[in-house]
PDB file of C-alpha atoms in Angstrom:
ATOM      1  CA  MET A 233      11.510  -1.238   7.587  1.00  0.00           C
ATOM      2  CA  THR A 234      13.265  -2.256  11.069  1.00  0.00           C
ATOM      3  CA  GLN A 235      13.957  -5.597  11.994  1.00  0.00           C
ATOM      4  CA  LYS A 236      11.524  -4.887  14.800  1.00  0.00           C
ATOM      5  CA  THR A 237       8.789  -3.849  12.683  1.00  0.00           C
ATOM      6  CA  ARG A 238       8.920  -6.572  10.522  1.00  0.00           C
ATOM      7  CA  ASN A 239       8.953  -8.884  13.704  1.00  0.00           C
ATOM      8  CA  GLU A 240       6.049  -7.038  14.558  1.00  0.00           C
ATOM      9  CA  LEU A 241       4.655  -7.578  10.894  1.00  0.00           C
ATOM     10  CA  TRP A 242       4.810 -11.031  10.861  1.00  0.00           C
ATOM     11  CA  TRP A 243       3.484 -11.783  14.862  1.00  0.00           C
ATOM     12  CA  LEU A 244       0.249  -9.373  12.972  1.00  0.00           C
ATOM     13  CA  ILE A 245       0.608 -12.332  10.374  1.00  0.00           C
ATOM     14  CA  ILE A 246       0.531 -14.846  12.054  1.00  0.00           C
ATOM     15  CA  SER A 247      -2.268 -14.009  14.716  1.00  0.00           C
ATOM     16  CA  VAL A 248      -4.551 -13.986  11.945  1.00  0.00           C
ATOM     17  CA  ASP A 249      -4.074 -17.091  10.382  1.00  0.00           C
ATOM     18  CA  TYR A 250      -2.267 -14.951   7.112  1.00  0.00           C
ATOM     19  CA  ASN A 251      -5.891 -13.937   6.033  1.00  0.00           C
ATOM     20  CA  TYR A 252      -5.270 -10.696   4.887  1.00  0.00           C
ATOM     21  CA  SER A 253      -8.439  -9.314   5.246  1.00  0.00           C
ATOM     22  CA  ARG A 254      -8.874  -9.546   8.974  1.00  0.00           C
ATOM     23  CA  ILE A 255      -5.804  -7.504   9.141  1.00  0.00           C
ATOM     24  CA  SER A 256      -7.450  -3.408   9.000  1.00  0.00           C
ATOM     25  CA  ILE A 257      -5.866   0.112   9.170  1.00  0.00           C
ATOM     26  CA  ALA A 258      -7.820   1.441  12.562  1.00  0.00           C
ATOM     27  CA  ASP A 259      -5.970   4.858  11.334  1.00  0.00           C
ATOM     28  CA  HIS A 260      -4.088   6.583   9.393  1.00  0.00           C
ATOM     29  CA  GLU A 261      -1.693   9.637   8.940  1.00  0.00           C
ATOM     30  CA  LEU A 262      -0.267  12.003   5.983  1.00  0.00           C
ATOM     31  CA  ASN A 263       2.729  14.193   7.928  1.00  0.00           C
ATOM     32  CA  GLY A 264       5.836  15.525   5.830  1.00  0.00           C
ATOM     33  CA  GLN A 265       7.028  12.468   3.912  1.00  0.00           C
ATOM     34  CA  THR A 266       5.669   9.378   6.086  1.00  0.00           C
ATOM     35  CA  LEU A 267       2.480   7.606   6.290  1.00  0.00           C
ATOM     36  CA  THR A 268       1.420   5.995   9.390  1.00  0.00           C
ATOM     37  CA  LEU A 269      -0.627   3.376   9.311  1.00  0.00           C
ATOM     38  CA  TRP A 270      -2.254   1.680  12.711  1.00  0.00           C
ATOM     39  CA  LEU A 271      -3.186  -1.784  12.423  1.00  0.00           C
ATOM     40  CA  GLU A 272      -4.782  -4.048  14.551  1.00  0.00           C
ATOM     41  CA  ASP A 273      -6.796  -7.554  13.973  1.00  0.00           C
ATOM     42  CA  LYS A 274     -11.143  -6.719  13.038  1.00  0.00           C
ATOM     43  CA  GLN A 275     -11.363 -10.172  15.848  1.00  0.00           C
ATOM     44  CA  ASP A 276      -9.342  -8.692  18.499  1.00  0.00           C
ATOM     45  CA  PHE A 277     -10.091  -4.233  18.164  1.00  0.00           C
ATOM     46  CA  LYS A 278      -7.763  -2.350  20.528  1.00  0.00           C
ATOM     47  CA  ASN A 279      -9.570   0.236  22.285  1.00  0.00           C
ATOM     48  CA  THR A 280      -6.700   3.013  21.843  1.00  0.00           C
ATOM     49  CA  LEU A 281      -4.235   3.504  18.646  1.00  0.00           C
ATOM     50  CA  ASP A 282      -1.759   2.823  21.368  1.00  0.00           C
ATOM     51  CA  GLU A 283      -2.331  -0.448  20.987  1.00  0.00           C
ATOM     52  CA  CYS A 284      -1.897  -0.801  17.502  1.00  0.00           C
ATOM     53  CA  LEU A 285       1.183  -1.832  15.504  1.00  0.00           C
ATOM     54  CA  GLN A 286       2.563   1.638  14.158  1.00  0.00           C
ATOM     55  CA  LEU A 287       3.307   1.080  10.254  1.00  0.00           C
ATOM     56  CA  HIS A 288       5.728   3.472   9.043  1.00  0.00           C
ATOM     57  CA  ILE A 289       5.437   4.064   5.459  1.00  0.00           C
ATOM     58  CA  PRO A 290       8.229   6.517   3.231  1.00  0.00           C
ATOM     59  CA  VAL A 291       5.870   8.730   0.524  1.00  0.00           C
ATOM     60  CA  LYS A 292       8.166   8.125  -2.096  1.00  0.00           C
ATOM     61  CA  HIS A 293       6.863   4.357  -1.694  1.00  0.00           C
ATOM     62  CA  PHE A 294       3.263   5.464  -1.329  1.00  0.00           C
ATOM     63  CA  THR A 295       3.320   7.555  -4.752  1.00  0.00           C
ATOM     64  CA  ARG A 296       5.669   4.707  -6.660  1.00  0.00           C
ATOM     65  CA  LEU A 297       2.333   2.328  -5.737  1.00  0.00           C
ATOM     66  CA  ILE A 298      -0.417   4.980  -6.729  1.00  0.00           C
ATOM     67  CA  LYS A 299       1.622   5.749 -10.234  1.00  0.00           C
ATOM     68  CA  ALA A 300       2.393   1.628 -10.544  1.00  0.00           C
ATOM     69  CA  GLU A 301      -1.683   0.790 -10.063  1.00  0.00           C
ATOM     70  CA  ASN A 302      -2.629   3.079 -12.387  1.00  0.00           C
ATOM     71  CA  MET A 303      -4.700   4.836  -9.698  1.00  0.00           C
ATOM     72  CA  ASN A 304      -3.844   8.489 -10.533  1.00  0.00           C
ATOM     73  CA  SER A 305      -5.038   8.024 -14.435  1.00  0.00           C
ATOM     74  CA  TYR A 306      -7.564   5.880 -16.639  1.00  0.00           C
ATOM     75  CA  GLU A 307      -7.620   4.491 -20.099  1.00  0.00           C
ATOM     76  CA  GLY A 308      -9.390   7.138 -22.441  1.00  0.00           C
ATOM     77  CA  GLN A 309      -8.675   8.628 -26.604  1.00  0.00           C
ATOM     78  CA  ARG A 310      -6.348  11.043 -28.009  1.00  0.00           C
ATOM     79  CA  THR A 311      -6.142  12.815 -30.820  1.00  0.00           C
ATOM     80  CA  HIS A 312      -2.419  12.973 -32.754  1.00  0.00           C
ATOM     81  CA  ALA A 313      -2.390  16.623 -32.897  1.00  0.00           C
ATOM     82  CA  LYS A 314      -0.774  16.674 -36.537  1.00  0.00           C
ATOM     83  CA  LYS A 315      -1.521  13.152 -37.883  1.00  0.00           C
ATOM     84  CA  LYS A 316      -5.073  13.673 -36.155  1.00  0.00           C
ATOM     85  CA  TYR A 317      -5.917   9.919 -35.528  1.00  0.00           C
ATOM     86  CA  VAL A 318      -7.350   8.661 -32.521  1.00  0.00           C
ATOM     87  CA  TYR A 319      -5.399   6.549 -30.071  1.00  0.00           C
ATOM     88  CA  SER A 320      -5.724   4.662 -26.877  1.00  0.00           C
ATOM     89  CA  THR A 321      -3.714   5.787 -24.229  1.00  0.00           C
ATOM     90  CA  ARG A 322      -3.640   6.258 -20.389  1.00  0.00           C
ATOM     91  CA  ILE A 323      -4.596  10.038 -19.128  1.00  0.00           C
ATOM     92  CA  ALA A 324      -3.408  11.140 -15.728  1.00  0.00           C
ATOM     93  CA  ILE A 325      -5.576  12.833 -13.894  1.00  0.00           C
ATOM     94  CA  SER A 326      -2.826  14.548 -11.651  1.00  0.00           C
ATOM     95  CA  GLU A 327       1.009  13.976  -9.984  1.00  0.00           C
ATOM     96  CA  PRO A 328      -0.152  10.784  -7.417  1.00  0.00           C
ATOM     97  CA  MET A 329       0.177  12.720  -4.437  1.00  0.00           C
ATOM     98  CA  HIS A 330      -1.880  15.581  -6.106  1.00  0.00           C
ATOM     99  CA  TRP A 331      -4.563  13.053  -7.186  1.00  0.00           C
ATOM    100  CA  TYR A 332      -4.544  11.352  -3.511  1.00  0.00           C
ATOM    101  CA  ASN A 333      -4.973  14.616  -1.381  1.00  0.00           C
ATOM    102  CA  TYR A 334      -6.945  16.342  -3.571  1.00  0.00           C
ATOM    103  CA  ASP A 335      -8.400  14.355  -6.930  1.00  0.00           C
ATOM    104  CA  ALA A 336      -9.231  10.921  -4.949  1.00  0.00           C
ATOM    105  CA  THR A 337     -13.085  10.187  -3.090  1.00  0.00           C
ATOM    106  CA  PRO A 338     -12.630   9.036   0.684  1.00  0.00           C
ATOM    107  CA  ALA A 339     -13.256   5.527  -0.862  1.00  0.00           C
ATOM    108  CA  GLU A 340     -10.239   6.557  -3.112  1.00  0.00           C
ATOM    109  CA  GLN A 341      -8.327   7.056  -0.657  1.00  0.00           C
ATOM    110  CA  GLN A 342      -8.740   3.736   1.488  1.00  0.00           C
ATOM    111  CA  HIS A 343      -8.670   1.735  -1.687  1.00  0.00           C
ATOM    112  CA  ALA A 344      -4.935   3.175  -2.126  1.00  0.00           C
ATOM    113  CA  ARG A 345      -3.922   2.679   1.613  1.00  0.00           C
ATOM    114  CA  GLU A 346      -4.835  -1.059   1.705  1.00  0.00           C
ATOM    115  CA  THR A 347      -3.408  -1.822  -1.684  1.00  0.00           C
ATOM    116  CA  LEU A 348      -0.674  -0.041  -0.233  1.00  0.00           C
ATOM    117  CA  LEU A 349      -0.770  -2.482   2.919  1.00  0.00           C
ATOM    118  CA  LYS A 350      -1.559  -5.786   1.067  1.00  0.00           C
ATOM    119  CA  THR A 351       1.484  -4.560  -0.893  1.00  0.00           C
ATOM    120  CA  ILE A 352       3.721  -4.568   1.987  1.00  0.00           C
ATOM    121  CA  LEU A 353       2.473  -7.892   3.806  1.00  0.00           C
ATOM    122  CA  THR A 354       2.958  -9.591   0.314  1.00  0.00           C
ATOM    123  CA  GLN A 355       6.762  -8.215  -0.362  1.00  0.00           C
ATOM    124  CA  LEU A 356       7.419  -9.953   3.398  1.00  0.00           C
ATOM    125  CA  VAL A 357       6.207 -12.751   3.364  1.00  0.00           C
ATOM    126  CA  GLU A 358       7.608 -13.417  -0.788  1.00  0.00           C
ATOM    127  CA  ASN A 359      10.890 -12.475   0.831  1.00  0.00           C
ATOM    128  CA  GLU A 360      11.216 -14.363   3.918  1.00  0.00           C
ATOM    129  CA  ILE A 361       9.837 -17.274   1.326  1.00  0.00           C
ATOM    130  CA  PHE A 362      12.225 -17.135  -1.032  1.00  0.00           C
ATOM    131  CA  ALA A 363      15.147 -15.843   1.287  1.00  0.00           C
ATOM    132  CA  TYR A 364      14.319 -19.743   3.426  1.00  0.00           C
ATOM    133  CA  ASN A 365      14.133 -20.912   0.089  1.00  0.00           C
ATOM    134  CA  TYR A 366      17.592 -19.984  -0.974  1.00  0.00           C
ATOM    135  CA  GLU A 367      18.840 -20.880   2.651  1.00  0.00           C
ATOM    136  CA  PHE A 368      18.222 -24.269   1.965  1.00  0.00           C
ATOM    137  CA  GLN A 369      18.838 -24.736  -1.804  1.00  0.00           C
TER     138      GLN A 369
END
């Protein structure tokens, strides 16, 4: 993420008083190797996407999040092929991006995008706090 994008995200975070639930995804586009999110304050809706903050996220980061959050799998039971006992395990529905594009419902897709945004915002704030505390030790 560029420093300019970080600064713009910080201004957005500050303008919503650190209340992430006020930040909404006005639109999104999955294009090749990039997921683009257009962000805005729910209490200050923009007239056009040009007025929104654009956040470009590499698809590999989105894929990692889907897998880490177990969005493309479920808890299920399997039977061992040779020993015939039943055990609980995570069962993958499909690969993360295939799941997102073809298997996930629109609500699941939206949840995945919102989880990604919340993760990015949380990491940004935590990294800044860590850097600030480290600087003054």
